[in-house]
Coordinates of C-alpha atoms in Angstrom, one line a residue:
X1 CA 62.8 -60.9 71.0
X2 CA 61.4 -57.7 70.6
X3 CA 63.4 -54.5 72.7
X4 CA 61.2 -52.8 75.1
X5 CA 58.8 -49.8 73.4
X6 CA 59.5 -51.9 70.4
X7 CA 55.7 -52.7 69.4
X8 CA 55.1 -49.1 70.7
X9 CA 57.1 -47.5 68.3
X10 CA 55.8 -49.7 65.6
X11 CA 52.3 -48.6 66.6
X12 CA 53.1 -44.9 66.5
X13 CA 54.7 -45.6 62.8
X14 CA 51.6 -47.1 61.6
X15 CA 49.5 -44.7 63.2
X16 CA 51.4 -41.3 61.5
X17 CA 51.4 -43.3 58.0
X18 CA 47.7 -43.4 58.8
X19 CA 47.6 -39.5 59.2
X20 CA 49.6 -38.4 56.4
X21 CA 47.4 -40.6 54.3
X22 CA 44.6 -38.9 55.4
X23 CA 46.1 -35.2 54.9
X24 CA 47.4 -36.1 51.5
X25 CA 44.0 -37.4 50.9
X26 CA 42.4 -34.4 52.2
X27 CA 45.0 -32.2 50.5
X28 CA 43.8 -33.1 47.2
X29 CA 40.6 -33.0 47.6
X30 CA 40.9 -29.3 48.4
X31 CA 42.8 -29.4 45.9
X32 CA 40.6 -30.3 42.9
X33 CA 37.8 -28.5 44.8
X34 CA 40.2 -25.4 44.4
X35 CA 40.9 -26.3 40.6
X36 CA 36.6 -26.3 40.0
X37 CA 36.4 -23.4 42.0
X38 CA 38.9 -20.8 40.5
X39 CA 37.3 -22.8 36.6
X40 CA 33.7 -22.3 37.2
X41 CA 34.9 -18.5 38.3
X42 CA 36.9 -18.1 35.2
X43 CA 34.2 -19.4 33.2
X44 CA 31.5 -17.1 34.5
X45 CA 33.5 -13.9 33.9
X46 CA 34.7 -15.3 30.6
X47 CA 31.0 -15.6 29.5
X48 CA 29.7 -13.0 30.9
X49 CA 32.6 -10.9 28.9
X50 CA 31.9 -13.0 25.9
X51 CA 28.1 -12.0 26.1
X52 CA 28.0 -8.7 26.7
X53 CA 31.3 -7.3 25.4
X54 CA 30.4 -7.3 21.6
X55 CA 26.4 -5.9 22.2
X56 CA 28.0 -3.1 23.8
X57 CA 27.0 0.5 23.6
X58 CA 29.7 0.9 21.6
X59 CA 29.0 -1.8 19.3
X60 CA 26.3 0.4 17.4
X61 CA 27.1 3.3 16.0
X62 CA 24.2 5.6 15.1
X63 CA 26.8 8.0 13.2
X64 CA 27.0 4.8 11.0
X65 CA 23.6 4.0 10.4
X66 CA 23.1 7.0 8.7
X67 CA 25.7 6.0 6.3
X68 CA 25.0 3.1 3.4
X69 CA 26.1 -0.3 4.3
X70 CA 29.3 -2.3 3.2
X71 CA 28.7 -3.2 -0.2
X72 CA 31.7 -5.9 0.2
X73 CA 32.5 -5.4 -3.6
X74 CA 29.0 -5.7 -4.4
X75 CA 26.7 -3.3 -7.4
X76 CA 23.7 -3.5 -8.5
X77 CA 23.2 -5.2 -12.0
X78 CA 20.6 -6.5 -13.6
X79 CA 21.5 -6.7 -17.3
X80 CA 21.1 -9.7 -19.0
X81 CA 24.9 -12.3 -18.6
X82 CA 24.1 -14.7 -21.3
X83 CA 22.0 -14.9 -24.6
X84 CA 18.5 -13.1 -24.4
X85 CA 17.9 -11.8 -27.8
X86 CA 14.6 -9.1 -28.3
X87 CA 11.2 -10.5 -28.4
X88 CA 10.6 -11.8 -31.8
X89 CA 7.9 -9.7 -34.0
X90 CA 5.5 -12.2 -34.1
X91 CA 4.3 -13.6 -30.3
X92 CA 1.6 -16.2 -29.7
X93 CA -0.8 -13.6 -28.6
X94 CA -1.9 -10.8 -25.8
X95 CA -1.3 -11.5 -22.4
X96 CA -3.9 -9.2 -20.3
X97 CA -3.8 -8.9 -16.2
X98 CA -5.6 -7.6 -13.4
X99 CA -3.0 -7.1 -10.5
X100 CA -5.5 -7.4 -7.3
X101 CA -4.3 -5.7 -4.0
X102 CA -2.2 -2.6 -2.9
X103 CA 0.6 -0.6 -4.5
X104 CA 2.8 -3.4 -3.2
X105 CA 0.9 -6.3 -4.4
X106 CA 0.5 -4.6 -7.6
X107 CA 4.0 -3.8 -8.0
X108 CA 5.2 -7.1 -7.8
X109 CA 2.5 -8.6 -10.1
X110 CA 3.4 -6.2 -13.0
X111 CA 7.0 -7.9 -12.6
X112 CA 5.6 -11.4 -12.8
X113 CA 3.5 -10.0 -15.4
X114 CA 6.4 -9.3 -17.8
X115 CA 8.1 -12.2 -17.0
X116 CA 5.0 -14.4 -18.1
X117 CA 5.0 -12.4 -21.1
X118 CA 8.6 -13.2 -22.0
X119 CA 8.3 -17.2 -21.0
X120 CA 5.3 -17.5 -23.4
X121 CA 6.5 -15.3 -26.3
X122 CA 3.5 -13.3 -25.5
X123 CA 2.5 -9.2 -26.2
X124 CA 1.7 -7.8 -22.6
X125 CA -1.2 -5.5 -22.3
X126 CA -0.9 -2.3 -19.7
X127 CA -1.6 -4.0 -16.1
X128 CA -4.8 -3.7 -15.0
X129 CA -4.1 -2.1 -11.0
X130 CA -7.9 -3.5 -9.3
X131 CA -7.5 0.0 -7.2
X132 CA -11.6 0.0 -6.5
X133 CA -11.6 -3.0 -4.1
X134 CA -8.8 -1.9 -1.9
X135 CA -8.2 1.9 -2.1
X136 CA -11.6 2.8 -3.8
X137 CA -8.9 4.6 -6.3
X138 CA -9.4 4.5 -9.5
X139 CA -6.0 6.2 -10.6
X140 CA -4.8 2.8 -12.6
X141 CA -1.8 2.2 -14.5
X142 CA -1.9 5.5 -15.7
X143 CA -2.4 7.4 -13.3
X144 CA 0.5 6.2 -11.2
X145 CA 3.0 5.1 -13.5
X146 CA 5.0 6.6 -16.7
X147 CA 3.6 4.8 -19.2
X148 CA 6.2 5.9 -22.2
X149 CA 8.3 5.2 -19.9
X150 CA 8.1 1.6 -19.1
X151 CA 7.2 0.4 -22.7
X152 CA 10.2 1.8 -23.7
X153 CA 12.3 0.5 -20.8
X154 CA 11.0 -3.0 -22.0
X155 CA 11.7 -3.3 -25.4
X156 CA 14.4 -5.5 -25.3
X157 CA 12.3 -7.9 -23.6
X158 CA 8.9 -7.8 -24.1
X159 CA 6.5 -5.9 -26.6
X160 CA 4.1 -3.5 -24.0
X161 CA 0.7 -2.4 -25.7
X162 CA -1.7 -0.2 -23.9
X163 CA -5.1 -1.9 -25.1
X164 CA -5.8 -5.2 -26.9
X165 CA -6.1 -4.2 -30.5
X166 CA -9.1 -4.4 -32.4
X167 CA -9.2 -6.8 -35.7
X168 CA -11.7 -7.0 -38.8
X169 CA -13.2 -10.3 -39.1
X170 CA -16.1 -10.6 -42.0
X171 CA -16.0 -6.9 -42.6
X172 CA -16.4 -6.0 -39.0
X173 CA -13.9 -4.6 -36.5
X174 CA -13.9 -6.0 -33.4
X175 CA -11.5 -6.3 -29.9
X176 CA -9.8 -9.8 -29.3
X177 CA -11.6 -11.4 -26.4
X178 CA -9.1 -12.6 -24.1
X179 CA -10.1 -16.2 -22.8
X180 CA -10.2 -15.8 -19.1
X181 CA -7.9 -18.2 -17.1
X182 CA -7.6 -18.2 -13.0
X183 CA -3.5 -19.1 -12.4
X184 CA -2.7 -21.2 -9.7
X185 CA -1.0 -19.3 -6.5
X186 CA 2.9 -19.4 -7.1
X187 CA 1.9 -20.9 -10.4
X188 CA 5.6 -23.0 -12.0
X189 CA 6.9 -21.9 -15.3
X190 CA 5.6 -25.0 -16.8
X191 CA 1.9 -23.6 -15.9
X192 CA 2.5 -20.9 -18.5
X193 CA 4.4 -23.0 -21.1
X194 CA 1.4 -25.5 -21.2
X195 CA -1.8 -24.6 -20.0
X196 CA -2.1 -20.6 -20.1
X197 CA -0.1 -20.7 -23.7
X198 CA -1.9 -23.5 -25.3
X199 CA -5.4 -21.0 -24.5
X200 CA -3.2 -18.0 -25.6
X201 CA -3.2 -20.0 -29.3
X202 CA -6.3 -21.0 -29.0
X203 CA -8.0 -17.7 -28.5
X204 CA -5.6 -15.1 -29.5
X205 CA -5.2 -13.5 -26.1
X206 CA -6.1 -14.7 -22.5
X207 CA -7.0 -12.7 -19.0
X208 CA -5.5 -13.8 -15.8
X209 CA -7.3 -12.6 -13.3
X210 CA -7.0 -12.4 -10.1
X211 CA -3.3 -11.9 -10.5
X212 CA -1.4 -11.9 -7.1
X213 CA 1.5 -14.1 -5.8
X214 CA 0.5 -16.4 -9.6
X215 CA 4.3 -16.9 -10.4
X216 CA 6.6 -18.9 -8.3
X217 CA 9.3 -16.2 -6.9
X218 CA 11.8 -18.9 -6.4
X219 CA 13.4 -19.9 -10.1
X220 CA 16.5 -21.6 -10.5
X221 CA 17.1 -19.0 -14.1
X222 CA 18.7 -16.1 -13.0
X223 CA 18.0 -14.1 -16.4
X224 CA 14.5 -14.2 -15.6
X225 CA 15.2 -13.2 -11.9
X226 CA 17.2 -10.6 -13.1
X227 CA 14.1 -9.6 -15.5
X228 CA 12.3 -8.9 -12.7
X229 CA 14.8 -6.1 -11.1
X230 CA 14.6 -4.5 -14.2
X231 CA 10.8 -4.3 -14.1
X232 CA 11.1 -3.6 -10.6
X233 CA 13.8 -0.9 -10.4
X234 CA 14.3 0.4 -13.5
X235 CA 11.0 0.5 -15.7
X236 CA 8.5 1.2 -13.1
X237 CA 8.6 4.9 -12.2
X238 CA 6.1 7.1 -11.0
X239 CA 4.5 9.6 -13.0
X240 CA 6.4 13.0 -12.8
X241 CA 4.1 14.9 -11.0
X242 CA 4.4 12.0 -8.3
X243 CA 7.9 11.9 -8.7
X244 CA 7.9 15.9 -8.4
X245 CA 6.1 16.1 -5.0
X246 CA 8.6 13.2 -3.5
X247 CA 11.4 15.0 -3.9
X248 CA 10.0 18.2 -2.6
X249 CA 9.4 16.7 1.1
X250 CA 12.9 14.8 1.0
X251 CA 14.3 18.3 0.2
X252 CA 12.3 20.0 2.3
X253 CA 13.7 16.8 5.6
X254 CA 17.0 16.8 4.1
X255 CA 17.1 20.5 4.5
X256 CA 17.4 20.0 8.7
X257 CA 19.8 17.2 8.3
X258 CA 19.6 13.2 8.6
X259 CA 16.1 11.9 8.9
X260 CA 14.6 8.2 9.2
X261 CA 11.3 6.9 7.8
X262 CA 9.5 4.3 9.7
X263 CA 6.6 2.0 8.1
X264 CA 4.3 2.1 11.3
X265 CA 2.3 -0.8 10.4
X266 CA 0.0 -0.8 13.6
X267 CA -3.2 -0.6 11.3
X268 CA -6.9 -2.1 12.2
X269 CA -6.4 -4.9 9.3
X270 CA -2.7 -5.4 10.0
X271 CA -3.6 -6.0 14.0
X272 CA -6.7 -8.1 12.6
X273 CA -5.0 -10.4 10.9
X274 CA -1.9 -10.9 13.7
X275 CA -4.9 -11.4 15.9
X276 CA -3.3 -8.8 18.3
X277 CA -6.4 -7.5 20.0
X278 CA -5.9 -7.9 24.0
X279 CA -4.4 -4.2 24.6
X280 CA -7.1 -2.7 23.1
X281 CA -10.6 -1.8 25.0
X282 CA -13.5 -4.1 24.4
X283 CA -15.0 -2.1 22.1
X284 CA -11.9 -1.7 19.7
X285 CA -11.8 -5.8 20.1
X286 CA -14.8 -6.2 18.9
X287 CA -13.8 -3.7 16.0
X288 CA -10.8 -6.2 15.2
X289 CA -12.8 -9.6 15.3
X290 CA -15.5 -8.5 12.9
X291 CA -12.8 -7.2 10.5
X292 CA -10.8 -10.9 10.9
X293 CA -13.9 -13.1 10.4
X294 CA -14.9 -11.0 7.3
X295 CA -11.5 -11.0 5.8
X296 CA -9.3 -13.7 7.0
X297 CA -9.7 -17.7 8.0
X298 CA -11.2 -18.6 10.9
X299 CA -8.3 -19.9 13.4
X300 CA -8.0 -19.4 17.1
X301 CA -5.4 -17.0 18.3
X302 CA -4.0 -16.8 21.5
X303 CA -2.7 -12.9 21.6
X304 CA 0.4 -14.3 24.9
X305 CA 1.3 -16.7 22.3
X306 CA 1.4 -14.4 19.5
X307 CA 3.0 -11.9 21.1
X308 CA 5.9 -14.2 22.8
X309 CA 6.9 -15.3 19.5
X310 CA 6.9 -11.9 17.4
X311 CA 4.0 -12.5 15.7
X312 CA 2.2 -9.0 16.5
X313 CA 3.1 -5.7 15.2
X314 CA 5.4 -3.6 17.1
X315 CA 3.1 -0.9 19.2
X316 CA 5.0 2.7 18.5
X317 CA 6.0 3.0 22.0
X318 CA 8.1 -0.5 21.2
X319 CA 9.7 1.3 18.2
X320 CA 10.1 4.6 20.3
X321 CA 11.9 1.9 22.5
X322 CA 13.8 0.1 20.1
X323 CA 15.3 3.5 19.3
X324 CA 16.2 4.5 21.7
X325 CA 18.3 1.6 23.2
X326 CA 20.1 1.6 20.0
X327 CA 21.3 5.7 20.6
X328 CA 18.9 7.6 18.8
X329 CA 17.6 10.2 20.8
X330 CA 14.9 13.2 21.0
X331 CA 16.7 15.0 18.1
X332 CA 16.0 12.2 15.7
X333 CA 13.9 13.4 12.6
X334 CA 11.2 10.8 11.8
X335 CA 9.3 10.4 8.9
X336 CA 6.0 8.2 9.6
X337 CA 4.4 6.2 6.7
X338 CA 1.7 4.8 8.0
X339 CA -2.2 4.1 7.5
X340 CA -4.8 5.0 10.4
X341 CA -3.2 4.0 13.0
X342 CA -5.5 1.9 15.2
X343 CA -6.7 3.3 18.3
X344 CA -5.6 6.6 18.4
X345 CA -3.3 9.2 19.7
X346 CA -3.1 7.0 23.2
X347 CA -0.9 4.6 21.8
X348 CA 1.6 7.5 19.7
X349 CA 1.7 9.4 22.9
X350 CA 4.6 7.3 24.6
X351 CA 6.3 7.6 21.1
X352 CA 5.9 11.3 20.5
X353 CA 7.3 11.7 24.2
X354 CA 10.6 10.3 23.1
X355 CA 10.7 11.3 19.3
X356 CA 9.0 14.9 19.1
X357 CA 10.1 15.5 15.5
X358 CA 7.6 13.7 13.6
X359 CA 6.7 14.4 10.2
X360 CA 4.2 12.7 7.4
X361 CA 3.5 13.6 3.7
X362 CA 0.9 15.7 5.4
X363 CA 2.5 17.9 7.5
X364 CA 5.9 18.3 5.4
X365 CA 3.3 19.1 2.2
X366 CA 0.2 20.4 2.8
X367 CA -0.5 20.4 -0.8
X368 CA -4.5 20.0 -1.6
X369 CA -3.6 17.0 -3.6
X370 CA -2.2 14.9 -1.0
X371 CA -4.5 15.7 1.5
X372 CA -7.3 14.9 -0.8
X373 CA -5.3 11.3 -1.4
X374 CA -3.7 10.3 1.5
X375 CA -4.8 7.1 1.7
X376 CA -4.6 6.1 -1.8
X377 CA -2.3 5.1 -4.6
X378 CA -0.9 8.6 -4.8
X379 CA -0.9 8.7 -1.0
X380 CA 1.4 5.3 -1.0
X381 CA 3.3 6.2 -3.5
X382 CA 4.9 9.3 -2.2
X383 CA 5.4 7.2 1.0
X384 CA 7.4 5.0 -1.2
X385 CA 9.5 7.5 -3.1
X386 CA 10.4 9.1 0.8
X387 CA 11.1 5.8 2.5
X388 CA 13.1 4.8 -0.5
X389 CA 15.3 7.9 -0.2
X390 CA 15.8 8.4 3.3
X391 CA 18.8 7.7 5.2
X392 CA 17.6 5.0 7.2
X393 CA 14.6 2.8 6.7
X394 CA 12.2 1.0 9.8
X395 CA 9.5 -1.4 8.5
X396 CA 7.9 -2.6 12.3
X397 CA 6.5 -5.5 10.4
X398 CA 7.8 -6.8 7.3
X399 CA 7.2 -9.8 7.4
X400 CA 3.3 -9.9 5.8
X401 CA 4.3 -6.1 4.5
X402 CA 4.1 -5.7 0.2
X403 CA 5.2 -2.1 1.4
X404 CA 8.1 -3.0 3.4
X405 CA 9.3 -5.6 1.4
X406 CA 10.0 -3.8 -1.4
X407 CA 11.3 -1.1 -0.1
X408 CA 13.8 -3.2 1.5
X409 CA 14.7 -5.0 -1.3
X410 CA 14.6 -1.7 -3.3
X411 CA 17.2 0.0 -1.0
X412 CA 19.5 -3.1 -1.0
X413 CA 19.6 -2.2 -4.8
X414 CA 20.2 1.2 -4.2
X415 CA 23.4 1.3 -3.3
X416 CA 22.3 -0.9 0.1
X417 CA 20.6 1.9 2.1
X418 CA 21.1 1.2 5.7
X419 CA 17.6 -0.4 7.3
X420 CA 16.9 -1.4 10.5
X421 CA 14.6 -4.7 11.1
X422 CA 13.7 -5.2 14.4
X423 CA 13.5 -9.2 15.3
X424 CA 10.2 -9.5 17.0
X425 CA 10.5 -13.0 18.3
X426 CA 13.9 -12.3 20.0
X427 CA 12.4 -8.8 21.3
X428 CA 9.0 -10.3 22.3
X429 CA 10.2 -11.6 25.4
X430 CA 12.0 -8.8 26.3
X431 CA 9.1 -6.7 26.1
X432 CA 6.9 -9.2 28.5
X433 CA 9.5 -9.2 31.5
X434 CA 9.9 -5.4 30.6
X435 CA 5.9 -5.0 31.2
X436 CA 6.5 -7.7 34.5
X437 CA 8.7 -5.0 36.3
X438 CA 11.8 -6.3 35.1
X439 CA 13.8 -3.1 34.2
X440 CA 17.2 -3.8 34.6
X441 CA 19.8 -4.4 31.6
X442 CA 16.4 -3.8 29.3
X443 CA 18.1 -1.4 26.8
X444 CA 21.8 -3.4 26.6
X445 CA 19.8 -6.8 26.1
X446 CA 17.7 -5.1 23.3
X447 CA 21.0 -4.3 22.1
X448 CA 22.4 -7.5 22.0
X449 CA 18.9 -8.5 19.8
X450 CA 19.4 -5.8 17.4
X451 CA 23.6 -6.8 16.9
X452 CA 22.5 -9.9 15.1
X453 CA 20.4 -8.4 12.3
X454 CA 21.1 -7.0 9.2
X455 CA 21.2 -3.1 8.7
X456 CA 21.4 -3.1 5.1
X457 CA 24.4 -5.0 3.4
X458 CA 24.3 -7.9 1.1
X459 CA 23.2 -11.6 2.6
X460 CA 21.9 -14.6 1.9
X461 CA 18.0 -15.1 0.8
X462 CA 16.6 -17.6 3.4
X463 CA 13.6 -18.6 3.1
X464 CA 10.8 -17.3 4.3
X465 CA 12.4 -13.7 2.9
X466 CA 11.0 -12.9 -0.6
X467 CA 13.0 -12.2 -3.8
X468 CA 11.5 -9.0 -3.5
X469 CA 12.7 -8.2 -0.5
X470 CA 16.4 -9.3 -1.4
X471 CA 17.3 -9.8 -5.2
X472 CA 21.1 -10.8 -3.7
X473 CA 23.1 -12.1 -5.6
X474 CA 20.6 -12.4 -8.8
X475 CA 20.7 -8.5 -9.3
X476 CA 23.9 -7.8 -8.2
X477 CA 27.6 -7.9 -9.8
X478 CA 31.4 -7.7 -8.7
X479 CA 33.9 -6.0 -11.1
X480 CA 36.4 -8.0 -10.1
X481 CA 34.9 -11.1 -8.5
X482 CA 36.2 -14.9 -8.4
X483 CA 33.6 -16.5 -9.3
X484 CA 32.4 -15.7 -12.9
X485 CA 29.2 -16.1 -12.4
X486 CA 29.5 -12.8 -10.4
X487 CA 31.2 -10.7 -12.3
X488 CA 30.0 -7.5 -13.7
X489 CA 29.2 -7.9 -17.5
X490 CA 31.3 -5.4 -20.1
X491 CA 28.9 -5.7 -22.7
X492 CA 26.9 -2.5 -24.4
X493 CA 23.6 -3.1 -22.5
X494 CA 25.6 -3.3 -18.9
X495 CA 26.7 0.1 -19.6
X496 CA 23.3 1.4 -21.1
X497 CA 21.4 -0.1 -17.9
X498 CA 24.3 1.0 -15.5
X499 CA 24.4 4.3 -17.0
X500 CA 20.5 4.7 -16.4
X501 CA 21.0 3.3 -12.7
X502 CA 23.4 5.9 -12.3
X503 CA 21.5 9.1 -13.8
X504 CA 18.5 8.1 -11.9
X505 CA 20.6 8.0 -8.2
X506 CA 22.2 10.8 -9.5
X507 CA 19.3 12.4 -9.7
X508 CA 17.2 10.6 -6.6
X509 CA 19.8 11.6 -3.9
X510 CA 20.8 14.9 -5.2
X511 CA 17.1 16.7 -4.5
X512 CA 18.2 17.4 -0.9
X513 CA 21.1 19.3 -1.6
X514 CA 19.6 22.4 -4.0

């Protein structure tokens, strides 16, 4: 028998375990809500410290740019490691060449050139250099290079003659007609050793021609990659009077202090064959298609789509840009190499506005010689010689550049010259919304862009970046690395080859200082 308020009571129990049921229940609910909450806000300030914090201002130092890059341990090297004994005296025959195309172009077929000489036992004649078709310059091999020089560079690896010799056959003298072969674009090694030298026996001499990108840059022998340096850096070098006029502008920069040279590659066939045309006025447009139909495939080219993915040069107010969000101000001394530029002072305008000390081999030297060859071989070749020795190096787009390829891979064997590669796909975009209205954070987000390249310092090849552009670690040596295959070689010819490195920066980077 239940006592009276009994069941009431018993009620009143059930009905407060109800309640703190639902509190506690409610409780913890705020309480994981709480636990998200404070996570997501930890979170955001963690990642927005984690992705702005090591792009910051701070993060690039222009005083350091103007100083070499960390060689990590790293020297340049390109003497032979293993057996490579002197070319025999008897070879299967001459090996004649015409190297098609630019400096550039030429420059690296001269180094394939010597290479294919030493894979088929052959005698190499001078390079051909086609100057007529593309710099209506007919300077040749002569006229740019140190002939005496380079033969006698080579010696240990191929025999250099300067003309096919002539022979007496039936009591008359006559030349050796070369058999004339087309190679195969990024020809294998095996091309040589079969087709090309079988013909070389046959006739006594061949002529490859044209002779452009006919050797495959990518070959797993690093004695013949390291061949190539030694074309490349040590036995071409420009006549003196060439040399001579280089180092009077880089004395005549250096003189003021620190300057930067900057391949301005915003020229009518470069833009032609981006298919960049839609800032430029109908007219110019037109200008642009003609020159793409008559020198490049016909493909459809979408200039937003280009643009968005870094296809198309950077326009000098983007490099004025770039710059500038990096720390380089007004006071920067620029050195332009650089064709016509395509249409005009309208589009240097925004750049001179920001860097107002701009020089060229013109204006530095107004020498009747240069003026009278500024745009060909001697014109290219000073530009060379200045963007090699400068303090910092800007190619605005290396990708399809002879010019700035080798000069980057050049400086990295230099003692790794600081350079400074803008990423046009990652900057693209930034350049759009920029263009859009949307200012703000512009110059700390190209920042963060520009963190993630290289400035100069030994990495990785990946393709698509050439050999050319970076003979790492082929051409290069540590003196006391772990790996033996890295170390530096004490034989006689490291020395010899070292030695002559060492003279020639000695004497290079000294012409500022008289």
């Amino acid at each position: 028998m239940r006592r009276p308020g009994e069941g009431i009571m018993f009620k009143r129990s059930n009905y407060n375990r109800h309640q703190l049921k639902k509190i506690k229940g409610l409780f913890i609910r705020f309480k994981i809500t709480a636990i998200v909450l404070v996570v997501v806000i930890i979170y955001f300030f963690a990642s927005k410290s984690n992705y702005s914090q090591p792009e910051s201002p701070s993060e690039i130092s222009v005083q350091k740019l103007w100083d070499t890059a960390d060689s990590v341990g790293w020297r340049p090297s390109s003497t032979p490691r293993s057996n490579w004994p002197p070319p025999p005296n008897e070879s299967n025959g001459f090996l004649r060449v015409r190297c098609n195309g630019g400096l550039n172009q030429q420059r690296t077929a001269i180094c394939n050139a010597v290479l294919a000489a030493r894979i088929m036992n052959a005698t190499l004649v001078l390079p051909e250099l086609d100057t007529n078709s593309y710099w209506h310059d007919d300077s040749g091999f002569q006229g740019i290079y140190d002939v005496d020089y380079f033969i006698k560079s080579l010696r240990y690896d191929v025999r250099v003659v300067e003309s096919v010799p002539e022979i007496k056959k039936h009591g008359k003298t006559k030349k050796i007609k070369a058999f004339q072969l087309r190679p195969p674009r990024d020809a294998p090694i095996s091309w040589y050793t079969t087709v090309a030298l079988e013909k070389m026996k046959e006739h006594g001499a061949i002529y490859l021609t044209p002779f452009s990108h006919r050797l495959a840059e990518e070959i797993d022998n690093p004695e013949y990659q390291r061949l190539r340096c030694r074309v490349n850096y040590h036995a071409l070098r420009f006549k003196p009077h060439i040399m001579q006029l280089s180092q009077s502008i880089v004395a005549k920069l250096r003189s003021q202090g620190h300057f930067m040279s900057i391949h301005l590659r915003f020229e009518k066939d470069m833009l032609s064959f981006a298919g960049c045309f839609d800032i430029f006025s109908p007219h110019e447009q037109k200008i642009l298609m003609k020159y793409r139909k008559e020198n490049f495939a016909d493909k459809k080219l979408v200039y937003s789509e280009r643009r968005a993915i870094g296809k198309c040069p950077l326009t000098p107010e983007e490099v004025g840009l770039v710059l500038r969000s990096m720390g380089f101000n007004y006071s920067t001394r620029i050195y332009l190499a650089a064709g016509e530029l395509f249409g005009g002072e309208r589009f240097m305008k925004p750049f001179r506005a920001m860097f107002p000390l701009l020089e060229n081999h013109s204006t530095v030297d107004s020498s009747s010689e240069l003026t009278d060859n500024t745009q060909g071989l001697l014109g290219s070749a000073v530009d060379y010689m200045v963007c090699l020795l400068s303090d910092i190096f800007m190619p605005t787009y290396d990708g399809p550049s002879n010019f700035a390829n080798n000069l980057l891979g050049h400086r990295l064997y230099y003692g790794f010259r600081t350079n400074i590669r803008p990423d046009r796909k990652g900057l693209g975009p930034i350049f759009i919304k920029r263009e859009a209205g949307q200012v703000a954070g512009f110059e700390e987000t190209v920042r963060r862009v520009m963190m993630k390249t290289n400035f100069g310092g030994p990495h990785k090849r990946v393709s698509p970046e050439s050999f050319y552009t970076n003979s790492w670690p082929e051409c290069f040596c540590q003196i006391s690395g772990s790996n033996p295959d890295d170390r530096c070689p004490p034989d006689n010819m490291m020395e010899i080859l070292e030695g002559q490195l060492e003279r020639e920066m000695t004497n290079l980077t000294s012409i500022g200082d008289d």
